[in-house]
Coordinates of C-alpha atoms in Angstrom, one line a residue:
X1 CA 195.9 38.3 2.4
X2 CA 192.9 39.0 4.7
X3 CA 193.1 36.8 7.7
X4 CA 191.9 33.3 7.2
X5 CA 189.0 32.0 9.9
X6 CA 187.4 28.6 10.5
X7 CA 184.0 28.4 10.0
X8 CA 182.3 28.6 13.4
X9 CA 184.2 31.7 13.9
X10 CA 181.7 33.2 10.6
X11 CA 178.5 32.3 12.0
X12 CA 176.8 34.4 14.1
X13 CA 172.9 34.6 14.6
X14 CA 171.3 37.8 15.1
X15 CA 168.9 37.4 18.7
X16 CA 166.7 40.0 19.9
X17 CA 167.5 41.4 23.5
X18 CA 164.2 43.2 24.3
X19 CA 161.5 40.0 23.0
X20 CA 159.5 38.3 25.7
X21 CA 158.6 35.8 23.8
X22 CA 159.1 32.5 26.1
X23 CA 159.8 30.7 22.7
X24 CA 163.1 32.4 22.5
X25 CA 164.0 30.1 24.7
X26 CA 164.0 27.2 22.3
X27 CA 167.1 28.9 20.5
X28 CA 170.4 27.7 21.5
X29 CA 172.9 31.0 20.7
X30 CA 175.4 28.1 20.3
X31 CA 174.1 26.1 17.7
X32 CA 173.0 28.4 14.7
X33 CA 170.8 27.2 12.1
X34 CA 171.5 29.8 9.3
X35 CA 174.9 31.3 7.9
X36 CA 176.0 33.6 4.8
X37 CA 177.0 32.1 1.3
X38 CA 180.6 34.0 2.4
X39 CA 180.9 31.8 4.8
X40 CA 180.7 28.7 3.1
X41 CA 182.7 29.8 0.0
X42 CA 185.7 30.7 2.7
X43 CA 185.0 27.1 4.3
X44 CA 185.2 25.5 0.8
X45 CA 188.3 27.2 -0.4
X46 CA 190.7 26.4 2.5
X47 CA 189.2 22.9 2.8
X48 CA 190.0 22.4 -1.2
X49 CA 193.6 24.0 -0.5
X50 CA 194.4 22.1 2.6
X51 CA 193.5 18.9 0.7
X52 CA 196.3 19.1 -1.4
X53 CA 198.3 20.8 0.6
X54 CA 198.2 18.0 3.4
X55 CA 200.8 15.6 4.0
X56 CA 198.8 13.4 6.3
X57 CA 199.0 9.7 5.0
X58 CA 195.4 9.5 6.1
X59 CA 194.4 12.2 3.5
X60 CA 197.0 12.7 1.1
X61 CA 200.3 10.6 -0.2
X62 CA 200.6 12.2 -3.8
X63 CA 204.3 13.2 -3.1
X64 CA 204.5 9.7 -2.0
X65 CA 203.3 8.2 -5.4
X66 CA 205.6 10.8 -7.4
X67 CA 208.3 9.2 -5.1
X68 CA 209.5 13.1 -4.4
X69 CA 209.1 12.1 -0.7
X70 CA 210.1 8.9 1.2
X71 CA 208.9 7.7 4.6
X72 CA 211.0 6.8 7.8
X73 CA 209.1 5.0 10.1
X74 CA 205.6 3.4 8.8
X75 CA 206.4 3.0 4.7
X76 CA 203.2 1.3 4.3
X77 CA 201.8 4.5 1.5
X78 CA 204.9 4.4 -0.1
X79 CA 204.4 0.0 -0.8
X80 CA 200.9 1.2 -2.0
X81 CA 199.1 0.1 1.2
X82 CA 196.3 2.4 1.0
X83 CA 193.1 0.4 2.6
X84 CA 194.1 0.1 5.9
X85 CA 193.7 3.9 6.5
X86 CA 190.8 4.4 4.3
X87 CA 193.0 6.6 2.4
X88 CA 191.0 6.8 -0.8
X89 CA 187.6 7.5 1.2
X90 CA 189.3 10.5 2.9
X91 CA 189.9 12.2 -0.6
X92 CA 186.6 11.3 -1.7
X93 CA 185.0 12.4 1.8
X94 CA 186.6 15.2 2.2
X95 CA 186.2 16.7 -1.6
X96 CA 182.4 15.9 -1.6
X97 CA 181.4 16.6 1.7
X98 CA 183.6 19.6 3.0
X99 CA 184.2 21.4 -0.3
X100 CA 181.5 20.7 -3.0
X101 CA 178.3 20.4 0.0
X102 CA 179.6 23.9 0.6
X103 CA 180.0 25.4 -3.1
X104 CA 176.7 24.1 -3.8
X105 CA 174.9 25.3 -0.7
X106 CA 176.6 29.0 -1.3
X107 CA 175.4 28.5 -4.6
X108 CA 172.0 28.6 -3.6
X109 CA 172.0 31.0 -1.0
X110 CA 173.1 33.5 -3.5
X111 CA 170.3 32.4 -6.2
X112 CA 167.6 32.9 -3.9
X113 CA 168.8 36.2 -2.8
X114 CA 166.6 39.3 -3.8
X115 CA 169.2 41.8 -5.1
X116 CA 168.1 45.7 -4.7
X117 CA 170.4 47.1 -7.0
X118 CA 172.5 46.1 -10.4
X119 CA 175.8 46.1 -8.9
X120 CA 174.7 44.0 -6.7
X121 CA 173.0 41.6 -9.0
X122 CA 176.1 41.8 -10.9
X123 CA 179.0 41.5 -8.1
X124 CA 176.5 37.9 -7.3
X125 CA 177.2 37.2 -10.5
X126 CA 180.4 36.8 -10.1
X127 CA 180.0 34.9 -6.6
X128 CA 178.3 32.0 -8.8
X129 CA 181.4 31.8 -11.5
X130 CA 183.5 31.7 -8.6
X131 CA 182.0 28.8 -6.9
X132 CA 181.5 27.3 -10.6
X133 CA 185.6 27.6 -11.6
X134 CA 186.6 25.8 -7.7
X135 CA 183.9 23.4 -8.2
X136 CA 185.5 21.9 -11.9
X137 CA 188.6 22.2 -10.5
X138 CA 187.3 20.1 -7.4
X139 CA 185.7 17.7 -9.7
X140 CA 189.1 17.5 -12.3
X141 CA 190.5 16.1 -9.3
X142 CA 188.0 13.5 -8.2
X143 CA 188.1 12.5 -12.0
X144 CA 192.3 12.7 -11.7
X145 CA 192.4 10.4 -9.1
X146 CA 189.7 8.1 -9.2
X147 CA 188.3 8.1 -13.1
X148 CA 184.8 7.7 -13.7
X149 CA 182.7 9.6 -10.4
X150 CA 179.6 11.4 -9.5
X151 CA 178.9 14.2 -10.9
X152 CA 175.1 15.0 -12.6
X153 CA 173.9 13.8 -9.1
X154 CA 175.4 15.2 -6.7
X155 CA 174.4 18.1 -4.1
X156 CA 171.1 16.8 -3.8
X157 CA 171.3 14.3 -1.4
X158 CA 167.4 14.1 -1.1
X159 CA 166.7 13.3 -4.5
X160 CA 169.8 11.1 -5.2
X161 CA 171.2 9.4 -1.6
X162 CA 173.2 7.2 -3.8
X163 CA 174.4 9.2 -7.1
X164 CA 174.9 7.6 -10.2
X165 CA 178.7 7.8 -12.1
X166 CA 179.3 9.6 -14.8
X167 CA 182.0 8.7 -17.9
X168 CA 184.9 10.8 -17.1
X169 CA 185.3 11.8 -20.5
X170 CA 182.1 13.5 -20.5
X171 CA 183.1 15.0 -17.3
X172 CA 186.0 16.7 -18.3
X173 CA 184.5 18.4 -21.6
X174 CA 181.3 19.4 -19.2
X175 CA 184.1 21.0 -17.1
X176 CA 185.6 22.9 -19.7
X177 CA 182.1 24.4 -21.1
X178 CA 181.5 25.8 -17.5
X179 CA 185.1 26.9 -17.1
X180 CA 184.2 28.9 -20.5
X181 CA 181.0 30.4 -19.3
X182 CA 182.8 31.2 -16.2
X183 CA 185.4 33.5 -17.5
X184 CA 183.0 34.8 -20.1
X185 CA 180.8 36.1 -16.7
X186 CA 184.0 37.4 -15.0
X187 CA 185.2 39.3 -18.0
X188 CA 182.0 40.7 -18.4
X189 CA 181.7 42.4 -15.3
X190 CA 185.2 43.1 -14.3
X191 CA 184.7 46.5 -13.1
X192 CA 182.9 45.1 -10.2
X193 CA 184.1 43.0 -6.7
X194 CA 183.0 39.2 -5.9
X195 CA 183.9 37.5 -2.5
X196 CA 186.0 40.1 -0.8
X197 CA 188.0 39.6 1.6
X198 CA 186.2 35.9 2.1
X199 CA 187.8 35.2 -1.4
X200 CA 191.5 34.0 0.3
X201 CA 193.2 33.6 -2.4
X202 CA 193.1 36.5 -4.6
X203 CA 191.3 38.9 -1.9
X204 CA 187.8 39.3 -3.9
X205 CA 188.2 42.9 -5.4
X206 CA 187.2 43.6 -9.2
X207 CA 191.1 43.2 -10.0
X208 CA 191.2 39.6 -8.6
X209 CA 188.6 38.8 -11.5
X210 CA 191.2 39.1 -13.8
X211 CA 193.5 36.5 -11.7
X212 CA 190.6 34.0 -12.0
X213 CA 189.7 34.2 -15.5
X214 CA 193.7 33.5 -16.0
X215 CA 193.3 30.4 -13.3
X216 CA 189.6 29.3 -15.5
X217 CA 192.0 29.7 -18.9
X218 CA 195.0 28.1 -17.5
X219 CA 192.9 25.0 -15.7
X220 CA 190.9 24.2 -19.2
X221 CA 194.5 24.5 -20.8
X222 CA 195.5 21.6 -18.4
X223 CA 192.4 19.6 -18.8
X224 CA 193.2 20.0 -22.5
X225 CA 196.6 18.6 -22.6
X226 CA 195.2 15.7 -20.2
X227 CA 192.7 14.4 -22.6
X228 CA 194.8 15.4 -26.1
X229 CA 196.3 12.2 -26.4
X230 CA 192.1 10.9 -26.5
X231 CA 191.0 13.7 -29.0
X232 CA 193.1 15.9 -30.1
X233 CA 190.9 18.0 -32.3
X234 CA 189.0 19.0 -29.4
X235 CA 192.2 19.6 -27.3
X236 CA 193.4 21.6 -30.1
X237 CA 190.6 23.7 -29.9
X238 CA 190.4 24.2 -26.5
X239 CA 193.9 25.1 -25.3
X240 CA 194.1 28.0 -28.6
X241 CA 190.8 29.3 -26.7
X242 CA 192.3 29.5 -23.5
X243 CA 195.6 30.9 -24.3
X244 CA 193.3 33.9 -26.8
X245 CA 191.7 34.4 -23.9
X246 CA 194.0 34.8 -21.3
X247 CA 195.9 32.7 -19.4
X248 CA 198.8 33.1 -16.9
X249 CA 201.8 35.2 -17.6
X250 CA 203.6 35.4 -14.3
X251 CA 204.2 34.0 -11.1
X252 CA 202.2 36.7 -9.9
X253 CA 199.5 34.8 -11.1
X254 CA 199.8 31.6 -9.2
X255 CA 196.4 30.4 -7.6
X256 CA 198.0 30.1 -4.0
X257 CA 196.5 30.6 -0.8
X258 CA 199.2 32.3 2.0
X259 CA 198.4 31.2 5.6
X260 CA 198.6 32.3 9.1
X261 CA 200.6 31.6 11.8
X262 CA 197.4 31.1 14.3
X263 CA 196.2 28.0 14.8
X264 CA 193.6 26.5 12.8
X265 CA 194.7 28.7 9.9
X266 CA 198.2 27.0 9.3
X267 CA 199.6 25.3 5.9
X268 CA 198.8 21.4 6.7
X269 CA 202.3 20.9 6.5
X270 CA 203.1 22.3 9.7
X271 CA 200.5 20.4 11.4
X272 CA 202.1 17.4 9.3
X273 CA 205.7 17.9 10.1
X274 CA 205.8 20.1 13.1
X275 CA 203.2 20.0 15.6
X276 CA 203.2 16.1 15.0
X277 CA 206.5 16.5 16.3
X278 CA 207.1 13.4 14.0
X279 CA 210.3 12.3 11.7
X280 CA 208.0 10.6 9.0
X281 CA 209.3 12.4 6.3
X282 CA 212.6 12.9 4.0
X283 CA 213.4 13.2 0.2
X284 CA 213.4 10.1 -1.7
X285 CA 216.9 9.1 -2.8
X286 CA 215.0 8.9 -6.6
X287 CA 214.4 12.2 -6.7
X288 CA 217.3 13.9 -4.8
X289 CA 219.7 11.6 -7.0
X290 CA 218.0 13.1 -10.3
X291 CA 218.3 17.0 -9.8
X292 CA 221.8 15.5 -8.4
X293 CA 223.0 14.5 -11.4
X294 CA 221.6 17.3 -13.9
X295 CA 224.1 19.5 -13.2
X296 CA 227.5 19.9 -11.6
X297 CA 226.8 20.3 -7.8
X298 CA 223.3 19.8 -8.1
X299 CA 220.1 21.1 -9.4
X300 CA 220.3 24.9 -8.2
X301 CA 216.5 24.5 -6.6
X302 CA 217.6 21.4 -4.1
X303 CA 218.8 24.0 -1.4
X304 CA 215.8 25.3 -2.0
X305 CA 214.2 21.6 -1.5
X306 CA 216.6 19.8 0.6
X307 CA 219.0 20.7 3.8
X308 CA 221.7 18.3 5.2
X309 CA 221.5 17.9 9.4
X310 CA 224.8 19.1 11.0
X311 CA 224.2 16.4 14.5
X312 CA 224.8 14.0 12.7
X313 CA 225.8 14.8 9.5
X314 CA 224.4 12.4 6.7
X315 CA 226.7 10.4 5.0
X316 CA 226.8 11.8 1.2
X317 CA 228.1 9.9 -1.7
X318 CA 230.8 11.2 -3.6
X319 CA 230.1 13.7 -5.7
X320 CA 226.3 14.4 -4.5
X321 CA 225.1 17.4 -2.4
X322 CA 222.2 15.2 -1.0
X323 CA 221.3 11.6 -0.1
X324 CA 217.5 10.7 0.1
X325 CA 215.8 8.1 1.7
X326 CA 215.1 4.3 -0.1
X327 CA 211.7 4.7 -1.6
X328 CA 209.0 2.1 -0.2
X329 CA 211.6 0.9 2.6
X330 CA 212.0 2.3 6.8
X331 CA 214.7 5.2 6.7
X332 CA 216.6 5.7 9.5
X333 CA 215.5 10.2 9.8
X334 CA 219.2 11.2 10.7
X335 CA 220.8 9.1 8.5
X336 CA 219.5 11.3 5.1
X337 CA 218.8 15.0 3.6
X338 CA 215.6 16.6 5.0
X339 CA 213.0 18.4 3.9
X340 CA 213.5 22.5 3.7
X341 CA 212.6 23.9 6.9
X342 CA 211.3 26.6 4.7
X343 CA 208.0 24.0 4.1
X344 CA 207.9 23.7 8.0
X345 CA 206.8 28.0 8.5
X346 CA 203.2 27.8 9.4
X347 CA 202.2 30.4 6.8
X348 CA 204.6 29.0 3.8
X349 CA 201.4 29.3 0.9
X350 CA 199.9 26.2 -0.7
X351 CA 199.9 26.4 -4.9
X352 CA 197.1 24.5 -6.6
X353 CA 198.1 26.2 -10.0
X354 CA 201.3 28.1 -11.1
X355 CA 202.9 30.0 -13.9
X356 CA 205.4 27.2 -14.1
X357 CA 202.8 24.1 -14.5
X358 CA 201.5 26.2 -17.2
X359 CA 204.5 26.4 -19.3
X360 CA 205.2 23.0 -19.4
X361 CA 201.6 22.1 -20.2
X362 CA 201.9 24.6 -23.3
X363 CA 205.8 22.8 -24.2
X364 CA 203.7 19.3 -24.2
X365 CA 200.8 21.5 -26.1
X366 CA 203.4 22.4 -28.8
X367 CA 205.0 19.1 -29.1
X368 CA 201.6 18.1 -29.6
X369 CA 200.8 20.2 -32.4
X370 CA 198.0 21.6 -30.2
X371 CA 199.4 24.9 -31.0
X372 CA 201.2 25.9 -33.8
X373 CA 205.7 25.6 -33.6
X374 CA 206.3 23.1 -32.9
X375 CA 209.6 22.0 -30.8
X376 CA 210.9 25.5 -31.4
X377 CA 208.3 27.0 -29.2
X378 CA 207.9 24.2 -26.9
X379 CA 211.2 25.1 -25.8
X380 CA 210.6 28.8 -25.0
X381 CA 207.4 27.2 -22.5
X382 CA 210.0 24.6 -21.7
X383 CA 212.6 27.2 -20.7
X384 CA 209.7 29.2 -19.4
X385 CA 209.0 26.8 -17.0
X386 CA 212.1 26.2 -15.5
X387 CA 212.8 29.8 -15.2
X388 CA 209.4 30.4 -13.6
X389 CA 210.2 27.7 -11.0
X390 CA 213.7 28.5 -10.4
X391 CA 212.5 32.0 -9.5
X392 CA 209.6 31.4 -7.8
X393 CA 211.8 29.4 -5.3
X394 CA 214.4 32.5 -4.9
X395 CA 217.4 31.0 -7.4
X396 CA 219.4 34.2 -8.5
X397 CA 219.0 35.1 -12.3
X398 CA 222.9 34.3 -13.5
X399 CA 221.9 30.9 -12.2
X400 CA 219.0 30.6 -13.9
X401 CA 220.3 31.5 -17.4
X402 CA 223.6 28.9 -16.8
X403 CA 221.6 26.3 -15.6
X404 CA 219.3 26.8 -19.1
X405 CA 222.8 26.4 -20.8
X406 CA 223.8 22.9 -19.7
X407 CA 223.7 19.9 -22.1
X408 CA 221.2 17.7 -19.3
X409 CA 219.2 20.8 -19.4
X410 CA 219.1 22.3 -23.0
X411 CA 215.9 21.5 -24.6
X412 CA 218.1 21.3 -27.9
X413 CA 220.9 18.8 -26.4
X414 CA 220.2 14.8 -26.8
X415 CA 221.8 15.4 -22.9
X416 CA 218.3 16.4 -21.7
X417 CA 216.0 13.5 -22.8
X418 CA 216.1 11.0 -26.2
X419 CA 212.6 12.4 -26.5
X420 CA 210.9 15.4 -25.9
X421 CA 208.4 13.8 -23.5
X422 CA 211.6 12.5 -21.1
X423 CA 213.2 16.4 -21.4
X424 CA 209.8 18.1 -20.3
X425 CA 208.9 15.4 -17.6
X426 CA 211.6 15.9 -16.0
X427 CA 212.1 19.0 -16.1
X428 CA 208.0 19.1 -14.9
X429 CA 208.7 16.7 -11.8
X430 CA 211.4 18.7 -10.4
X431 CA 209.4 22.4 -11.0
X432 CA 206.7 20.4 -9.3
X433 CA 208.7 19.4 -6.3
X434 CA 205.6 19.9 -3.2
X435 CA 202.7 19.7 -5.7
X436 CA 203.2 15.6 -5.6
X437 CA 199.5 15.7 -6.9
X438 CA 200.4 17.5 -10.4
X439 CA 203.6 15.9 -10.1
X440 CA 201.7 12.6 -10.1
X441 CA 199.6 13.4 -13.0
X442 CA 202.9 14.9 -14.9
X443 CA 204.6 11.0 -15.0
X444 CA 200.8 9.0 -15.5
X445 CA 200.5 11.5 -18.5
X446 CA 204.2 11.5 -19.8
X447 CA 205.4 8.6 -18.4
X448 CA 208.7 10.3 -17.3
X449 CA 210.1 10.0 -14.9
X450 CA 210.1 6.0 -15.2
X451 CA 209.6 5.1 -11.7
X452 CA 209.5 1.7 -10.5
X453 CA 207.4 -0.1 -7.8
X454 CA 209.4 -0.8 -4.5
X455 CA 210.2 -4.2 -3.6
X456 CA 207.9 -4.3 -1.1
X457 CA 204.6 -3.6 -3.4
X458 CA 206.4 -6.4 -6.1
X459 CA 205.8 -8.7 -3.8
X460 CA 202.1 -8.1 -2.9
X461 CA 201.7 -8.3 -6.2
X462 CA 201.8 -4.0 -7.1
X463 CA 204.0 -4.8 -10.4
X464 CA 203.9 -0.4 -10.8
X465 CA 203.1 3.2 -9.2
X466 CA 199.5 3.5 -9.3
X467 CA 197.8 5.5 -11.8
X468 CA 194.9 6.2 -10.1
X469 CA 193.3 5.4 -6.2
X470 CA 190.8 2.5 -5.6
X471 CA 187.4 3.6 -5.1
X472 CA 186.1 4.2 -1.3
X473 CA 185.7 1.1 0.6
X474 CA 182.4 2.9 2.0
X475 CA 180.9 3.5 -1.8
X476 CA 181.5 -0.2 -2.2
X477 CA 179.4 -0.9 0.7
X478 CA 176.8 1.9 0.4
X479 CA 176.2 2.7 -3.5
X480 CA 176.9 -0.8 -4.6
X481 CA 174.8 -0.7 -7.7
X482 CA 176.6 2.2 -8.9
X483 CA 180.0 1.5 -7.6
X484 CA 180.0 -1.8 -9.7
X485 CA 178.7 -0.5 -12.4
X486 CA 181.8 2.5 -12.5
X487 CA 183.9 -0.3 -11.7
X488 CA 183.2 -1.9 -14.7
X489 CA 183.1 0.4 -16.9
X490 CA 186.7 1.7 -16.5
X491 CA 188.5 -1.4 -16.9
X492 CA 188.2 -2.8 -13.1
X493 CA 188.8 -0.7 -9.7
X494 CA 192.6 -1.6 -9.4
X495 CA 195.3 0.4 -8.8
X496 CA 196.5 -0.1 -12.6
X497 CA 193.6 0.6 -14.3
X498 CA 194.8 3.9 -16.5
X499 CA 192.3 6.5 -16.6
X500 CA 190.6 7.5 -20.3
X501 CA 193.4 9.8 -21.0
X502 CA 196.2 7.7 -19.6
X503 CA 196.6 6.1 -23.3
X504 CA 200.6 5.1 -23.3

């Protein structure tokens, strides 16, 4: 992985040594007003990653709403307090501004380039279905968290100051007809580079088109699944597509981006859990007593997860490996199971998309009769997944194939689920351990794990886990018009209202 570098460290303007021109003077070195379309595509990309990656309540609390984490300290995000730090207008903010401003303003630095030659009108080519494939995926998260949201007016803040919302719905399918062009545009001309090394997550050579047209295929398969319970037709359609096309077949393939150990270029987590030097963190007993149970002595993956203290030693219950925190109540940090220190390593990698994931979206697909087999093959993704996640965490082989063989775990055992959206949801939330975001839209989609509100957020009146954020205070303020409208047309801005596809 090519070294990761802020922004200002990019920009450079070039000044001219021998000029007498007293008008030179006017130009602060300091304060360039130009850059290079790599440089904004690098910016984009690590601000998109670190996004999800973060743990900071100000920013991010998806592993809180999958309740795969607990807090010590401050539970306020875990009781569904999310006003007070503005949490919903930091996602927005920071998704709009810092990723998509930048995507878009790359985008047109490379369209109004004069190319001298066709390989390097081509390789720009590929530039533009870059930015295009991290912009839907950007925007399948804006729409995945909030529902209805601009869209057709955005990156021109000149003509459109206050952009208009657009019906999710109509989002979605949009994204997946530029997700299609996209790979059609990589596939074309794969013999040639795109990014480079500004690409940090699959290094920009001509090979690493191939791992984004299998990222394009697998995201539309995902967006497919979302909305098959609203038309399944068109789901149907789309995901058979995708898969022709090409979607993921390993872990090799898993859209991750690997960070540094220099500052500024560290997973979030670190700066989260670490540098903080904070204890606001540990398991949530939900969770931990789950993978617990599945198994004798645990869920092979929780000393992947999880690691027990030795000063002071937490008090386990019989027959557990683990204790996790109360979920939506103050833990006591030395009292529980903690977090891996492996998550703590300044360059651990952050995953927006894995092999994994995509099994268990093709399981639900077959279950679905999006694709043809019905439970038969929905349990080779299902085991698929599993095995994928088991090994991408380091769990030995033998492990693997006796864990696949339990009667809480075969996909063929009542044991595992009365239904085959209870065996694949849970199955999906543990695999999506540290991807609370996915993990998140796994349960709102599935509705398994059944997870209850905390005491705390029953009595302010939060009957269940949110299924989606309440739009920025600051749109409310400054795009009324169109905020109320939005509002409106989803049902109401609460933390209940189900998004289109959320349908049981």
């Amino acid at each position: 992985m090519k070294k990761i570098l802020l922004l200002i460290s990019f920009v450079s303007v070039a000044m001219s040594s021998c000029s007498t021109d007293i008008t030179d003077m006017n130009v602060d070195p300091k304060r360039p007003t130009t850059t290079k379309p790599e440089y904004m595509f690098t910016n984009a990309e690590k601000k998109l990653v670190d996004q999800m990656a973060s743990t900071n309540v100000n920013i991010n609390v998806f592993r809180l709403f999958a309740q795969q984490w607990a807090e010590t300290t401050y539970p306020n995000e875990s009781q569904y307090e999310l006003t007070v730090r503005k949490i919903p207008d930091a996602h927005f903010r920071v998704l709009y501004r810092d990723v998509l401003a930048d995507f878009h303003d790359a985008k047109g630095m490379i369209k109004s380039q004069v190319t001298e030659t066709d390989e390097a009108a081509l390789i720009n080519q590929n530039k533009l279905a870059l930015i295009d494939v991290l912009e839907a995926y950007a925007y399948s998260i804006l729409v995945d968290t909030f529902g209805d949201v601009p869209y057709t007016q955005t990156g021109d803040i000149v003509k459109y100051p206050l952009p208009a919302y657009d019906d999710a719905q109509t989002i979605y399918k949009d994204l997946i007809t530029r997700l299609t062009a996209d790979v059609a545009v990589l596939k074309k001309n794969a013999a040639y580079a795109n990014f480079g090394g500004a690409d940090i997550i699959y290094a920009g050579d001509a090979a690493s088109n191939a791992k984004w047209v299998k990222f394009a295929n697998s995201l539309i398969v995902r967006l497919a699944v979302n909305i098959s319970d609203v038309d399944a037709t068109y789901a149907a359609t789309q995901v058979q597509a995708a898969i022709a096309s090409g979607v993921m077949t390993a872990n090799t393939d898993n859209t991750k981006l690997v960070y540094l150990t220099t500052s500024g270029n560290q997973n979030p987590l670190y700066a989260d859990l670490v540098v903080s030097k904070r204890d606001d963190f540990i398991p949530a007993e939900t969770f931990v007593a789950a993978m617990d149970a599945v198994v004798p002595g645990g869920d092979p993956r929780m000393a992947k997860y999880f690691v027990n203290a030795t000063k002071p030693v937490p008090v386990i219950p019989a027959g557990r490996t683990y204790v996790g925190g109360t979920y939506g109540e103050a833990n006591v940090f030395a009292t529980y199971s903690h977090i891996t220190a492996t998550l703590n390593k300044a360059e651990y990698p952050a995953t927006i998309f894995d092999f994994s994931e995509l099994n268990f979206l093709l399981a639900e697909a077959a279950e679905k009769n999006l694709i043809p087999g019905g439970s038969a093959v929905a349990k080779t993704y299902y085991d698929a997944g599993i095995t994928a996640s088991m090994a991408d965490w380091g769990v030995a082989p033998a492990a693997i194939t006796t864990y696949l063989t339990q009667p809480k775990v075969n996909y063929l055992s009542a044991g595992s689920g009365a239904t085959w959206k209870e065996k694949i949801g849970m199955q999906a939330w543990y695999a999506l351990y540290n991807r609370g975001f996915e993990a998140w839209t796994s349960y709102r989609r599935l509705d398994f794990p059944v997870l209850k509100s905390p005491t705390a957020a029953i009595n302010k009146n939060i009957l269940t886990v949110p299924v989606r954020y309440t739009y920025p205070g600051l749109e409310q303020s400054v795009n009324g018009t169109n905020y109320t409208k939005a509002a409106a047309a989803i049902g109401g801005d609460l933390l209940n209202t189900k998004l289109f596809w959320d349908k049981f």
